[in-house]
Tab-separated table of C-alpha atoms in Angstrom:
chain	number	residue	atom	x	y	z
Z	1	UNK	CA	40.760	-64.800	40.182
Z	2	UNK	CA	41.133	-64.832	44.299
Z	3	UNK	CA	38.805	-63.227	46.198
Z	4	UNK	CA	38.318	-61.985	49.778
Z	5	UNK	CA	37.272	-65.220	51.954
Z	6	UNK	CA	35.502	-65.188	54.889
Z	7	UNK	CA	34.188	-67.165	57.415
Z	8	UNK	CA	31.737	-68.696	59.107
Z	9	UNK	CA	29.285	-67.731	56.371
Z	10	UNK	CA	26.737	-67.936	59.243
Z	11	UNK	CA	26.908	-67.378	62.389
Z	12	UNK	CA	24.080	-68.197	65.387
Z	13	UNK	CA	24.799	-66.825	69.189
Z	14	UNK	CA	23.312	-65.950	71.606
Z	15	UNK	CA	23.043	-62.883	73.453
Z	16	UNK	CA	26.046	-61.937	75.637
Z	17	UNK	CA	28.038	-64.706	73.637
Z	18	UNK	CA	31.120	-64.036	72.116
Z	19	UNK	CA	31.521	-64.220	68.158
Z	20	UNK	CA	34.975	-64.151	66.113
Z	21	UNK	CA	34.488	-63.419	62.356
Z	22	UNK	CA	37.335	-64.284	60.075
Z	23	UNK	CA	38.487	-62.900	56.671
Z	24	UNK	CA	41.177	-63.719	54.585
Z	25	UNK	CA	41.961	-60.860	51.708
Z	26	UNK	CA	42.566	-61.347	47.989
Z	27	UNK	CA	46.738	-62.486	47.496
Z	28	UNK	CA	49.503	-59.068	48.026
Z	29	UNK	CA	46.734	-57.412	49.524
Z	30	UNK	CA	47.793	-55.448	52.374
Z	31	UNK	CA	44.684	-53.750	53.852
Z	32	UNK	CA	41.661	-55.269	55.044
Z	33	UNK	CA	38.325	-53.247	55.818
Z	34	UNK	CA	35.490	-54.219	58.373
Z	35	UNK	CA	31.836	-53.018	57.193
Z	36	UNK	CA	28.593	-53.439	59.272
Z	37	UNK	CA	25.210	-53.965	56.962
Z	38	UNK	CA	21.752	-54.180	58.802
Z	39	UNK	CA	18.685	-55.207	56.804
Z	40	UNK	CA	17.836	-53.051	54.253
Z	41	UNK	CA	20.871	-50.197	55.266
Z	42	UNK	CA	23.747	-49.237	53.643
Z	43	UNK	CA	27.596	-50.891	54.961
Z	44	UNK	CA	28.776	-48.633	57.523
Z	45	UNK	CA	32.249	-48.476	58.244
Z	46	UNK	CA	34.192	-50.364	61.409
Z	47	UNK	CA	37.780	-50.542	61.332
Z	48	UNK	CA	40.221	-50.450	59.195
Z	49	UNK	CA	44.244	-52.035	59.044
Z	50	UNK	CA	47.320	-51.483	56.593
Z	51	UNK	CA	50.071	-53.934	56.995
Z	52	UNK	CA	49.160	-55.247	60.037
Z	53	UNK	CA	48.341	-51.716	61.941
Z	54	UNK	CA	44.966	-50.391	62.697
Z	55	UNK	CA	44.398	-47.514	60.216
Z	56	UNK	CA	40.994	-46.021	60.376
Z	57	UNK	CA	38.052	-46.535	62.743
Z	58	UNK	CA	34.839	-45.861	62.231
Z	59	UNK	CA	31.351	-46.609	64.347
Z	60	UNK	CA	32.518	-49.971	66.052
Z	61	UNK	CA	31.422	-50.534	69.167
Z	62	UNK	CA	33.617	-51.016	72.386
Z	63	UNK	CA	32.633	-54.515	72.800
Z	64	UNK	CA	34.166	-55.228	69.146
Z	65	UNK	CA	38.030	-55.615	68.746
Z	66	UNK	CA	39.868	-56.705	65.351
Z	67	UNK	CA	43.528	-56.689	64.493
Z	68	UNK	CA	44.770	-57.813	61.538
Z	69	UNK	CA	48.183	-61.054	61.140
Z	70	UNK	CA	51.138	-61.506	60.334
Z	71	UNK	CA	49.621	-63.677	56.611
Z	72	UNK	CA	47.534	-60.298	56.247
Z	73	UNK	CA	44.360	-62.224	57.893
Z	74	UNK	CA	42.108	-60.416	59.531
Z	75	UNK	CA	39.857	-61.382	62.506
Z	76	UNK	CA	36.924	-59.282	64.033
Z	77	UNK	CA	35.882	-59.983	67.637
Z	78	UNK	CA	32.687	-59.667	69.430
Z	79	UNK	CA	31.428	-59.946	72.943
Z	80	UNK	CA	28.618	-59.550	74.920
Z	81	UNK	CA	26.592	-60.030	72.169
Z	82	UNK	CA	23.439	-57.869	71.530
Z	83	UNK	CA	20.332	-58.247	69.242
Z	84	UNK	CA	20.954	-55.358	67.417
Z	85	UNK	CA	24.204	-56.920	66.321
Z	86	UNK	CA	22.359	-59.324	64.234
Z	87	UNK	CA	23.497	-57.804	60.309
Z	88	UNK	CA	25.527	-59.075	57.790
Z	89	UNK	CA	29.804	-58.205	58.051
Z	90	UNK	CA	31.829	-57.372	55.093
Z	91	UNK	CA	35.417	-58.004	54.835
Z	92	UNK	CA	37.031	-56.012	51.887
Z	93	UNK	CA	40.519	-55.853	50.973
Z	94	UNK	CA	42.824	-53.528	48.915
Z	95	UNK	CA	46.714	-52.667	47.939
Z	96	UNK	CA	48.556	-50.110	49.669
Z	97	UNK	CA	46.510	-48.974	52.182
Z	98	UNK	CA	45.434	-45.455	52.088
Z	99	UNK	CA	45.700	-44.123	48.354
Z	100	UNK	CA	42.320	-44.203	45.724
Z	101	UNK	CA	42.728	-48.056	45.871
Z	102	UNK	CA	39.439	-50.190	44.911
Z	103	UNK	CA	38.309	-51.955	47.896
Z	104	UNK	CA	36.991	-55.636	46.951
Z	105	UNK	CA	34.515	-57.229	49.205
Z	106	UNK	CA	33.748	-61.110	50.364
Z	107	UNK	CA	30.545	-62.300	50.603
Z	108	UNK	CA	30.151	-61.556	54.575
Z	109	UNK	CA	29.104	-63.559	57.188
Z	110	UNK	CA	25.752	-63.604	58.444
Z	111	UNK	CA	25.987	-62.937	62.351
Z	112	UNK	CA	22.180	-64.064	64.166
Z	113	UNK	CA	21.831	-63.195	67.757
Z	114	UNK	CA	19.219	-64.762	69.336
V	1	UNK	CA	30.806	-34.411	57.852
V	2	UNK	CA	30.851	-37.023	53.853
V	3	UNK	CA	27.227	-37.358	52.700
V	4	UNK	CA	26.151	-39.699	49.707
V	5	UNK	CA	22.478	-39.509	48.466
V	6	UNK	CA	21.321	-41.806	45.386
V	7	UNK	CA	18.074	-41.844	43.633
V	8	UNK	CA	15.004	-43.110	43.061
V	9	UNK	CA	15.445	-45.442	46.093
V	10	UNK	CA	13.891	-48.089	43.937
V	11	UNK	CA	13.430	-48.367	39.853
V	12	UNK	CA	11.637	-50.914	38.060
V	13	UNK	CA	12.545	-51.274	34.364
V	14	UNK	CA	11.564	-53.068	31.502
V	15	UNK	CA	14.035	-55.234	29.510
V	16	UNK	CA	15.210	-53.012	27.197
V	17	UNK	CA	14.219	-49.693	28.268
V	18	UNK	CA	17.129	-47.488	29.010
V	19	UNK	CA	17.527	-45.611	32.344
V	20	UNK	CA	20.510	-43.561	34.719
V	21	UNK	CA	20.616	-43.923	38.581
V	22	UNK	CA	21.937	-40.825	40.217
V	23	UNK	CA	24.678	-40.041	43.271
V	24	UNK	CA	25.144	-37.018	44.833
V	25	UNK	CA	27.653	-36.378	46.876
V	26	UNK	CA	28.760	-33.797	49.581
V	27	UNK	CA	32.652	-34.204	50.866
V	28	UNK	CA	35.723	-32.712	51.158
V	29	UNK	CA	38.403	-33.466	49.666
V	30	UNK	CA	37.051	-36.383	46.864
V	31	UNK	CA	39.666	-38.968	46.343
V	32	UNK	CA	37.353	-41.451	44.166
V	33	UNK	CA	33.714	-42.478	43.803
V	34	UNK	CA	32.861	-46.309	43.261
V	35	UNK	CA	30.040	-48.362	41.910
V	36	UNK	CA	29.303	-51.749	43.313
V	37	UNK	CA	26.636	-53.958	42.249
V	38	UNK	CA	24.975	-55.679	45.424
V	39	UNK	CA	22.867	-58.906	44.754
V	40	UNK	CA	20.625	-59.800	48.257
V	41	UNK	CA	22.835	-61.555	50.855
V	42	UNK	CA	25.859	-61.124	49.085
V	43	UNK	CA	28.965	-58.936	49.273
V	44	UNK	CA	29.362	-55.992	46.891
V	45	UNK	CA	30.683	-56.634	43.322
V	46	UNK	CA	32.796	-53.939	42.124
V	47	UNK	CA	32.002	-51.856	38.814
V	48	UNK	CA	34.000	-49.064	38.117
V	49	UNK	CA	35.914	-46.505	40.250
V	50	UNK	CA	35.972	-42.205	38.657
V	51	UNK	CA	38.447	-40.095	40.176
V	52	UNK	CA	37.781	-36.987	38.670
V	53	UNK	CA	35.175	-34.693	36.915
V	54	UNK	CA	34.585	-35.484	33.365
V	55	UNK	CA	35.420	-38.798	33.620
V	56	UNK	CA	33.115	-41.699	32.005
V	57	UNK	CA	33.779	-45.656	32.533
V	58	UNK	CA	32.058	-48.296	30.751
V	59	UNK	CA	30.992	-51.703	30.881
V	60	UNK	CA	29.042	-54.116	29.060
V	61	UNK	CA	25.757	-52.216	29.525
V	62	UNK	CA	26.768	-49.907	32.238
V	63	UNK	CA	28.400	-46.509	31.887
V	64	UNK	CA	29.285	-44.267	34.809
V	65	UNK	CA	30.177	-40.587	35.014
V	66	UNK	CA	31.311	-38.518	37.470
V	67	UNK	CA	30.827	-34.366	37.667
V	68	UNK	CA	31.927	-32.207	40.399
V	69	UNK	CA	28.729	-32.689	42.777
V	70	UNK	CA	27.409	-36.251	41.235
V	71	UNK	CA	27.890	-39.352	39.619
V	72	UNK	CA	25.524	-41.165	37.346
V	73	UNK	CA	25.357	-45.199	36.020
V	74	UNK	CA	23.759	-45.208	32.964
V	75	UNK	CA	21.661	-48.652	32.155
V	76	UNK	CA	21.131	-49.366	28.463
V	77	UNK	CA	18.990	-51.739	27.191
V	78	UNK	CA	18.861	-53.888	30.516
V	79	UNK	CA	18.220	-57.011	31.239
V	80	UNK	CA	16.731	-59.402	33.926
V	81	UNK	CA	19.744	-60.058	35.251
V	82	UNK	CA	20.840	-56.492	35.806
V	83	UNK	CA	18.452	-56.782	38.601
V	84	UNK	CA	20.262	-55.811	41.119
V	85	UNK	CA	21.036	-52.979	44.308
V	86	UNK	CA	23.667	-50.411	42.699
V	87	UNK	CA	25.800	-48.717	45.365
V	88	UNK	CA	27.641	-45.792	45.424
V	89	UNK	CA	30.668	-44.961	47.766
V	90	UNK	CA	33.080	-42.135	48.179
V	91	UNK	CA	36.737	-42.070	49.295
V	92	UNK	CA	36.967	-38.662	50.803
V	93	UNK	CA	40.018	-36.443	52.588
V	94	UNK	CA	41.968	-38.509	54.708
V	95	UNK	CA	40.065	-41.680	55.876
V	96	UNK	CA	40.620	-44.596	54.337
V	97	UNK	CA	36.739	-46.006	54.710
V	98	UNK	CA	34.690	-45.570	51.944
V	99	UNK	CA	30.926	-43.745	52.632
V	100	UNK	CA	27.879	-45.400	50.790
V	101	UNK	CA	24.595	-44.155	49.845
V	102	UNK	CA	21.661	-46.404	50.511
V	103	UNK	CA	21.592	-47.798	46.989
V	104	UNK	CA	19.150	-47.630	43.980
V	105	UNK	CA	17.214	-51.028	43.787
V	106	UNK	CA	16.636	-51.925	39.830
V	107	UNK	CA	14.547	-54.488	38.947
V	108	UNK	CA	14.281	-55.337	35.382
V	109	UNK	CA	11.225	-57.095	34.584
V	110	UNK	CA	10.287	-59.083	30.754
């Protein structure tokens, strides 16, 4: 079966670079999910969009922006770049958008900051 | 304020020998709790989702259970490759974000 894609898989910048992470959800999905993981932490919630409108937001930083397409892609966007923003980013996706839906995840991209 | 606590925060297991990894859970408002498996580096694998109390899921050697405060995944007879991070998340009131505790890390040893 389809699952969430996302890419780059890795991802090296610098700090006060700019980074754009992409995801692309499982077919007739219509929400996508942004989730934050730093080493050895739990995901923690960024932002959220249901047919193409943002939906929920969570701890995401000013200098982060994401909005979701038209084809239900999603793309998160960084700037100014910090070292703390070195983690691993989960796109997950799910149908309809705000009910008890399972949210499946892609296998994130790794975001360095040097 | 949605709080998820699991325990132990790391469990090292025998093949074979049985064992439950525990969620507790403080919201308002639960809409569903979910189990995902997390390997390192890698994205969370889904397991089961339990909407309400009383409810049990199973699969292959896992078996989850949900009760008005906590959720437990039952292990039985693991094996090597159940070694693994087990997550659990809550959907909670009106946000549509799901809440994780820090995991349970298994390792099941020969």
């Amino acid at each position: 079966a389809a699952g969430v894609i996302q890419s780059p898989r890795h991802l090296i910048k610098e700090k006060r670079e700019t980074a754009t992470l992409k995801c692309y959800p499982i077919p007739r999905h219509d929400t996508v999910y942004w989730y934050q993981q730093g080493p050895g932490q739990d995901p923690q919630f960024l932002i959220s969009f249901y047919e193409k409108m943002q939906s929920d937001k969570g701890s995401i930083p000013d200098r982060f922006s994401a909005q979701q397409f038209s084809d239900y892609h999603s793309e998160l966007n960084m700037s100014s770049l910090e070292l703390g923003d070195s983690a691993l980013y989960f796109c997950a996706s799910s149908w309809g958008g705000g009910a008890t839906d399972t949210q499946y995840f892609g296998p994130g991209t790794r975001l360095t900051v040097l | 304020e949605d709080q998820v606590t699991q325990s132990p925060e790391a469990l090292r297991l025998q093949e074979g020998e049985s064992s439950s990894l525990n969620c507790s859970y403080t919201v308002s408002g639960l809409r569903g709790l979910f189990w995902y498996r997390q390997d390192p580096g890698k994205g969370p694998e889904f397991l089961f989702t339990l909407y309400s109390a009383g409810e049990e899921k199973e699969k292959e050697r896992l078996k989850a259970t949900l009760t008005k405060k906590e959720s437990f995944l039952h292990i039985t007879a693991p094996k090597p490759e159940d070694s693994a991070t087990y997550l659990c998340a809550v959907w909670a009131g009106t946000a549509s974000k799901l809440t994780f505790g820090t995991g349970t890390r298994l390792q099941v040893t020969l």
